[in-house]
Short mmCIF file of C-alpha atoms in Angstrom, two decimals:
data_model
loop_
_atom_site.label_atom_id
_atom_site.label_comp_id
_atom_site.label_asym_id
_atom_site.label_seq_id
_atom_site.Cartn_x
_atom_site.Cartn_y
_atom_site.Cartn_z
CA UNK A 1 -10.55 242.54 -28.74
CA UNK A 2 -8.35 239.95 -30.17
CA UNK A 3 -6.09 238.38 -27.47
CA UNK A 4 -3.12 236.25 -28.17
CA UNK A 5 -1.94 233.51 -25.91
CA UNK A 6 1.88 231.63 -26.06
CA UNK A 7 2.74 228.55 -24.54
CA UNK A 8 4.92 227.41 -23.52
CA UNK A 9 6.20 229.92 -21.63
CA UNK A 10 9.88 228.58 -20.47
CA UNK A 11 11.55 226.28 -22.97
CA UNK A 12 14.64 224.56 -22.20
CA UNK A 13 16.23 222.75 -25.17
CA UNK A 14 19.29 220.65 -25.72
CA UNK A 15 20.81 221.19 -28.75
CA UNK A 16 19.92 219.08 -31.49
CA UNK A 17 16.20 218.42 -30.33
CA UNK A 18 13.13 220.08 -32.28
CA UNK A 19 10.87 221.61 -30.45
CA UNK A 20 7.31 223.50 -31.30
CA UNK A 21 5.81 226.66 -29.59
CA UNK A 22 2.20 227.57 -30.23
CA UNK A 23 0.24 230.83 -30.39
CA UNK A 24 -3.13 230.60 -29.99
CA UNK A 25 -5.38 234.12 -30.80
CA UNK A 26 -9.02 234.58 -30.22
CA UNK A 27 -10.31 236.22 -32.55
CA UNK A 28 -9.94 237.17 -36.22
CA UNK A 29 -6.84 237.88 -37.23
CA UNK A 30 -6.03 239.18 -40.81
CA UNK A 31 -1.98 238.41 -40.20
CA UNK A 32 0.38 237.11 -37.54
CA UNK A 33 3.44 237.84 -36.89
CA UNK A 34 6.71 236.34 -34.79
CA UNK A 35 9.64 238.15 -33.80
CA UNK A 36 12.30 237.23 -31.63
CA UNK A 37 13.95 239.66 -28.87
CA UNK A 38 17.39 238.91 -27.78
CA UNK A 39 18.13 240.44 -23.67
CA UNK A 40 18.42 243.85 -23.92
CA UNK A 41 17.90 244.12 -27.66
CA UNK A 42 14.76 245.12 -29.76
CA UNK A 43 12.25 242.76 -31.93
CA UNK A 44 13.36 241.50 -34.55
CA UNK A 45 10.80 240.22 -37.31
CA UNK A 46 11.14 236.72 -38.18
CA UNK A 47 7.81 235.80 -40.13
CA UNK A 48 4.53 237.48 -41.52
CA UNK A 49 1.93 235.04 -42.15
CA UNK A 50 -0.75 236.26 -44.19
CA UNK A 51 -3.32 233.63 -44.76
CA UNK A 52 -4.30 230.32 -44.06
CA UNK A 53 -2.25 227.41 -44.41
CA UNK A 54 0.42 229.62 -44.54
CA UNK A 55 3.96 227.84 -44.27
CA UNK A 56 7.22 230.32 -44.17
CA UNK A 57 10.45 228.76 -43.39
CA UNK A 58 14.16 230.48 -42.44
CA UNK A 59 17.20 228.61 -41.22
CA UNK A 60 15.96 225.70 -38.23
CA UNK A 61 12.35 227.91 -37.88
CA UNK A 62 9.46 226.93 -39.48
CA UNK A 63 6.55 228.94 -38.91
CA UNK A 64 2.57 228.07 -40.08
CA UNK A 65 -0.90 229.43 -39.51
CA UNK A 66 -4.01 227.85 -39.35
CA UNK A 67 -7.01 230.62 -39.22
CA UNK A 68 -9.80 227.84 -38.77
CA UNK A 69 -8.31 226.59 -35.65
CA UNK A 70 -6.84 231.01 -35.04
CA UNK A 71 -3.54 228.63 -34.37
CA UNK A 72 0.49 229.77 -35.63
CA UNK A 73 3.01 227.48 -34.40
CA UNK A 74 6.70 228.19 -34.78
CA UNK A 75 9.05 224.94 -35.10
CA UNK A 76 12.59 224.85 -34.51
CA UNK A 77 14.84 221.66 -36.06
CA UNK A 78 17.59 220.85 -34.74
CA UNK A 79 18.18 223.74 -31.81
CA UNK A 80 21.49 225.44 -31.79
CA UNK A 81 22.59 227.93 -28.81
CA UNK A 82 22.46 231.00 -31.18
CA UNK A 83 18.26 230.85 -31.38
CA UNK A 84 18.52 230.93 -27.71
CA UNK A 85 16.31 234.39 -27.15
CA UNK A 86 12.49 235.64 -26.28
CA UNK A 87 10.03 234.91 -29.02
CA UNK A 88 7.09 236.37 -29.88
CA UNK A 89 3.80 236.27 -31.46
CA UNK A 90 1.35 239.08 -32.74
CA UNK A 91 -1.37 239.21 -34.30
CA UNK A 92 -3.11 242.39 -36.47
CA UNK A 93 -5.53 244.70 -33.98
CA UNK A 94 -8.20 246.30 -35.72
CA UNK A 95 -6.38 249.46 -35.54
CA UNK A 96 -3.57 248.35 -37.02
CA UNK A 97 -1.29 247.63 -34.37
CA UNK A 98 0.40 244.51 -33.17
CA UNK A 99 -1.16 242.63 -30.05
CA UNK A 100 1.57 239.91 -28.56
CA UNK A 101 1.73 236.87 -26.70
CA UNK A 102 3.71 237.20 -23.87
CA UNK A 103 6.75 235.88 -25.36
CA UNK A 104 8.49 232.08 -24.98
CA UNK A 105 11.79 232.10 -23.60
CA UNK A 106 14.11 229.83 -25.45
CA UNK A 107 17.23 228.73 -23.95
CA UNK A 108 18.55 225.83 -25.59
CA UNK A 109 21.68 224.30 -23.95
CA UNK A 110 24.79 221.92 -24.85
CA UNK B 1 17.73 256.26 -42.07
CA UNK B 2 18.30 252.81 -42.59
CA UNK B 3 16.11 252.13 -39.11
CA UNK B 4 14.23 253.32 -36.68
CA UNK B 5 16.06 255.36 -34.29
CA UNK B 6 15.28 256.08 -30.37
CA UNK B 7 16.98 258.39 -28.16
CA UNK B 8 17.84 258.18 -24.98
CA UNK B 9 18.48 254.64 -24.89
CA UNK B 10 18.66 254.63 -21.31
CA UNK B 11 16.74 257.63 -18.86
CA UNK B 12 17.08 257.50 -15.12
CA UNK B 13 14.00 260.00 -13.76
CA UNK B 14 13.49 260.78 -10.40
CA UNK B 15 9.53 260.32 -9.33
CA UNK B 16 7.25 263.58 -10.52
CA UNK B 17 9.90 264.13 -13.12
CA UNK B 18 8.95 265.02 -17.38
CA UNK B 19 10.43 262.59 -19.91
CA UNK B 20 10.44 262.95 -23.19
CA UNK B 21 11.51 259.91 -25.61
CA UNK B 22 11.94 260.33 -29.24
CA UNK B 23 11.47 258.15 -32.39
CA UNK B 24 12.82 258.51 -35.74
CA UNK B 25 11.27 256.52 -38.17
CA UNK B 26 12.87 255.02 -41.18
CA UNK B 27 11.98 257.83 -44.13
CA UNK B 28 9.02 257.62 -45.65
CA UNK B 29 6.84 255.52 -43.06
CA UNK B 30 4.04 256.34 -42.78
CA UNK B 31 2.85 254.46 -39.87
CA UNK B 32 4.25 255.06 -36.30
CA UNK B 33 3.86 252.98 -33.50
CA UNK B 34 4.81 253.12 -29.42
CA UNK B 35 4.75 250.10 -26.98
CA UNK B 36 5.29 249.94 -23.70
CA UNK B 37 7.08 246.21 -22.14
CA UNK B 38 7.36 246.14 -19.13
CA UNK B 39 10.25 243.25 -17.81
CA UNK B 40 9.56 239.91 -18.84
CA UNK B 41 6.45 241.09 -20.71
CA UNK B 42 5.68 241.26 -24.49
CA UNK B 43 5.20 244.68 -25.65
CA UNK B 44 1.94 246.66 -25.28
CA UNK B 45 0.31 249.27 -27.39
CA UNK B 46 0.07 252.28 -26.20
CA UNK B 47 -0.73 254.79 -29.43
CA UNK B 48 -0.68 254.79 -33.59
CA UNK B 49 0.15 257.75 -35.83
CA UNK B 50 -0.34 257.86 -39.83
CA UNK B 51 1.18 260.39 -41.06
CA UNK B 52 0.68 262.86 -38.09
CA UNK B 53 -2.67 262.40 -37.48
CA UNK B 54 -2.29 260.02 -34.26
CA UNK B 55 -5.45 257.67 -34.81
CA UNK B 56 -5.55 255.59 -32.11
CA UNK B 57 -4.60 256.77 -28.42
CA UNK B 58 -6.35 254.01 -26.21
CA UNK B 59 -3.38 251.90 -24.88
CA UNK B 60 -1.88 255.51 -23.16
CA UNK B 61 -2.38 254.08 -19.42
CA UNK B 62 -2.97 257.85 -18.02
CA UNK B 63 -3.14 261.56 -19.15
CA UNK B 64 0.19 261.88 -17.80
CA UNK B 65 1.09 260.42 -21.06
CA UNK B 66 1.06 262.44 -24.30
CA UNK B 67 2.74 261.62 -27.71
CA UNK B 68 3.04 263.99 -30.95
CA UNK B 69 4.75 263.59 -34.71
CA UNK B 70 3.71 267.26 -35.72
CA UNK B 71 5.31 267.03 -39.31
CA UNK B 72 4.43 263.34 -39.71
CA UNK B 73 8.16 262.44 -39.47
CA UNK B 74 9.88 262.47 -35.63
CA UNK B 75 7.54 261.70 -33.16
CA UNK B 76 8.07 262.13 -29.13
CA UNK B 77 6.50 260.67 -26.30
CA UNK B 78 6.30 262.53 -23.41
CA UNK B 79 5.13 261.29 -19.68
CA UNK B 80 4.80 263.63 -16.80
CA UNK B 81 4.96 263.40 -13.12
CA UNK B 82 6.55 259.83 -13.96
CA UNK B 83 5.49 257.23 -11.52
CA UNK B 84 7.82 254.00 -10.83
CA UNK B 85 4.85 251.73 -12.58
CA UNK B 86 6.10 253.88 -15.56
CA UNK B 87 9.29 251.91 -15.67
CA UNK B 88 9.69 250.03 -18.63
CA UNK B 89 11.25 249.65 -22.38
CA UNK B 90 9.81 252.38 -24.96
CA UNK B 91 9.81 250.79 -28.04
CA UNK B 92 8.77 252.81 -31.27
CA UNK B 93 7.74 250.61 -34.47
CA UNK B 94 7.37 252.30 -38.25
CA UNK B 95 5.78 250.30 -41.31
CA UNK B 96 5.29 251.63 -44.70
CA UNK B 97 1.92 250.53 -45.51
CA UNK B 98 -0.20 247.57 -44.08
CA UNK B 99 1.57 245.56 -46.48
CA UNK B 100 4.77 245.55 -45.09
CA UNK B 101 6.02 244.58 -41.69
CA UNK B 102 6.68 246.51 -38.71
CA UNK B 103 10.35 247.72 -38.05
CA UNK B 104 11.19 248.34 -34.45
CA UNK B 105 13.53 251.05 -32.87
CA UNK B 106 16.00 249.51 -30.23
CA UNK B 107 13.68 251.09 -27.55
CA UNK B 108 14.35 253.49 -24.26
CA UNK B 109 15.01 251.92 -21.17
CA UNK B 110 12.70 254.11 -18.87
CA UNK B 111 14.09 253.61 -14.93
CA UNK B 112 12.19 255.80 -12.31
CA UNK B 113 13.59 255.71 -9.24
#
């Protein structure tokens, strides 16, 4: 069963710095997702990434996949406080439902 | 609606208590989702609906956990006897076809105490 691994984990940031968090997944994936979860708050869907070489881009986040290496990474230019927040990664499970990462918590400071 | 809608957003059960949570998808979705996250976890699957045939039921952790969408629309989750491990968000996720991307509900906030 396709398993989907984040790192880092904890991210502290200082505003202004770029920073990238990777999602690794083992297996096949036909599509992965990120979403970001604010405390307290639901997911919010950032990026679907549908095929390889992929390359989707929104605001400071940049997100790619690479299928031949089963690697997404999610960039962030420039880090403001606002993106401060939980994100996650997901891949496609074969029955159609959404396997995550265990999230990266983002906190990116003055 | 315009999203997908959960209700209670916060339940306090005592132990051995029912629960039921319920999900209202965005009209029209076919597809109907519930995850369990425990804190400081990402979600976790726990069954899949189309329509309201529920297709997949292998993330339910125990048979003390039951979900329905009898008219392929609303769709409850119920857990009985609720155990403190059952503590957790509730978070219910539509999509119109495979195509399109998952829309989450702002989730129950499950506390058994």
């Amino acid at each position: 069963e396709l398993k989907v691994e984040q790192n880092p984990l904890f991210l502290s940031m200082q505003e202004g710095k770029n920073y990238t968090i990777y999602c690794n997944y083992s297996t096949t994936s036909d599509r992965l997702y990120w979403y970001r979860q604010d405390p307290g708050k639901s997911l919010e869907s950032l990026f679907v990434l549908l095929s390889n070489g992929a390359v989707k881009q929104e605001g400071r986040l940049m997100a790619s996949l690479d299928t031949k290496a089963r690697l997404s990474t999610l960039h962030i230019t420039a880090a403001v406080h606002d993106l401060s927040a939980t994100y996650f990664c997901a891949g496609g499970g074969s029955q159609g439902n959404l396997i995550f990462g265990k999230g990266t918590k983002l906190s990116v400071k003055p | 609606g315009a999203g997908v809608s959960q209700s209670p957003r916060y339940k306090v059960a005592k132990r051995g208590q029912d629960v039921a949570l319920r999900c209202d998808p965005i009209s029209g979705h076919v597809s109907l989702f519930w995850y369990q996250q425990a804190l400081g976890q990402g979600p976790e699957f726990l069954t899949y609906f189309q329509n309201e045939a529920q297709l997949d039921k292998s993330g339910l952790p125990s048979d003390r956990f039951f979900a329905e969408r009898p008219e392929g629309s609303v769709s409850t989750l119920k857990i009985q006897r609720t155990q403190q491990e059952d503590s957790a968000v509730y978070l219910c996720a539509s999509r119109l076809t495979p195509e399109y991307g998952y829309t989450f509900g702002s989730g129950t906030r499950l506390t058994v105490v």
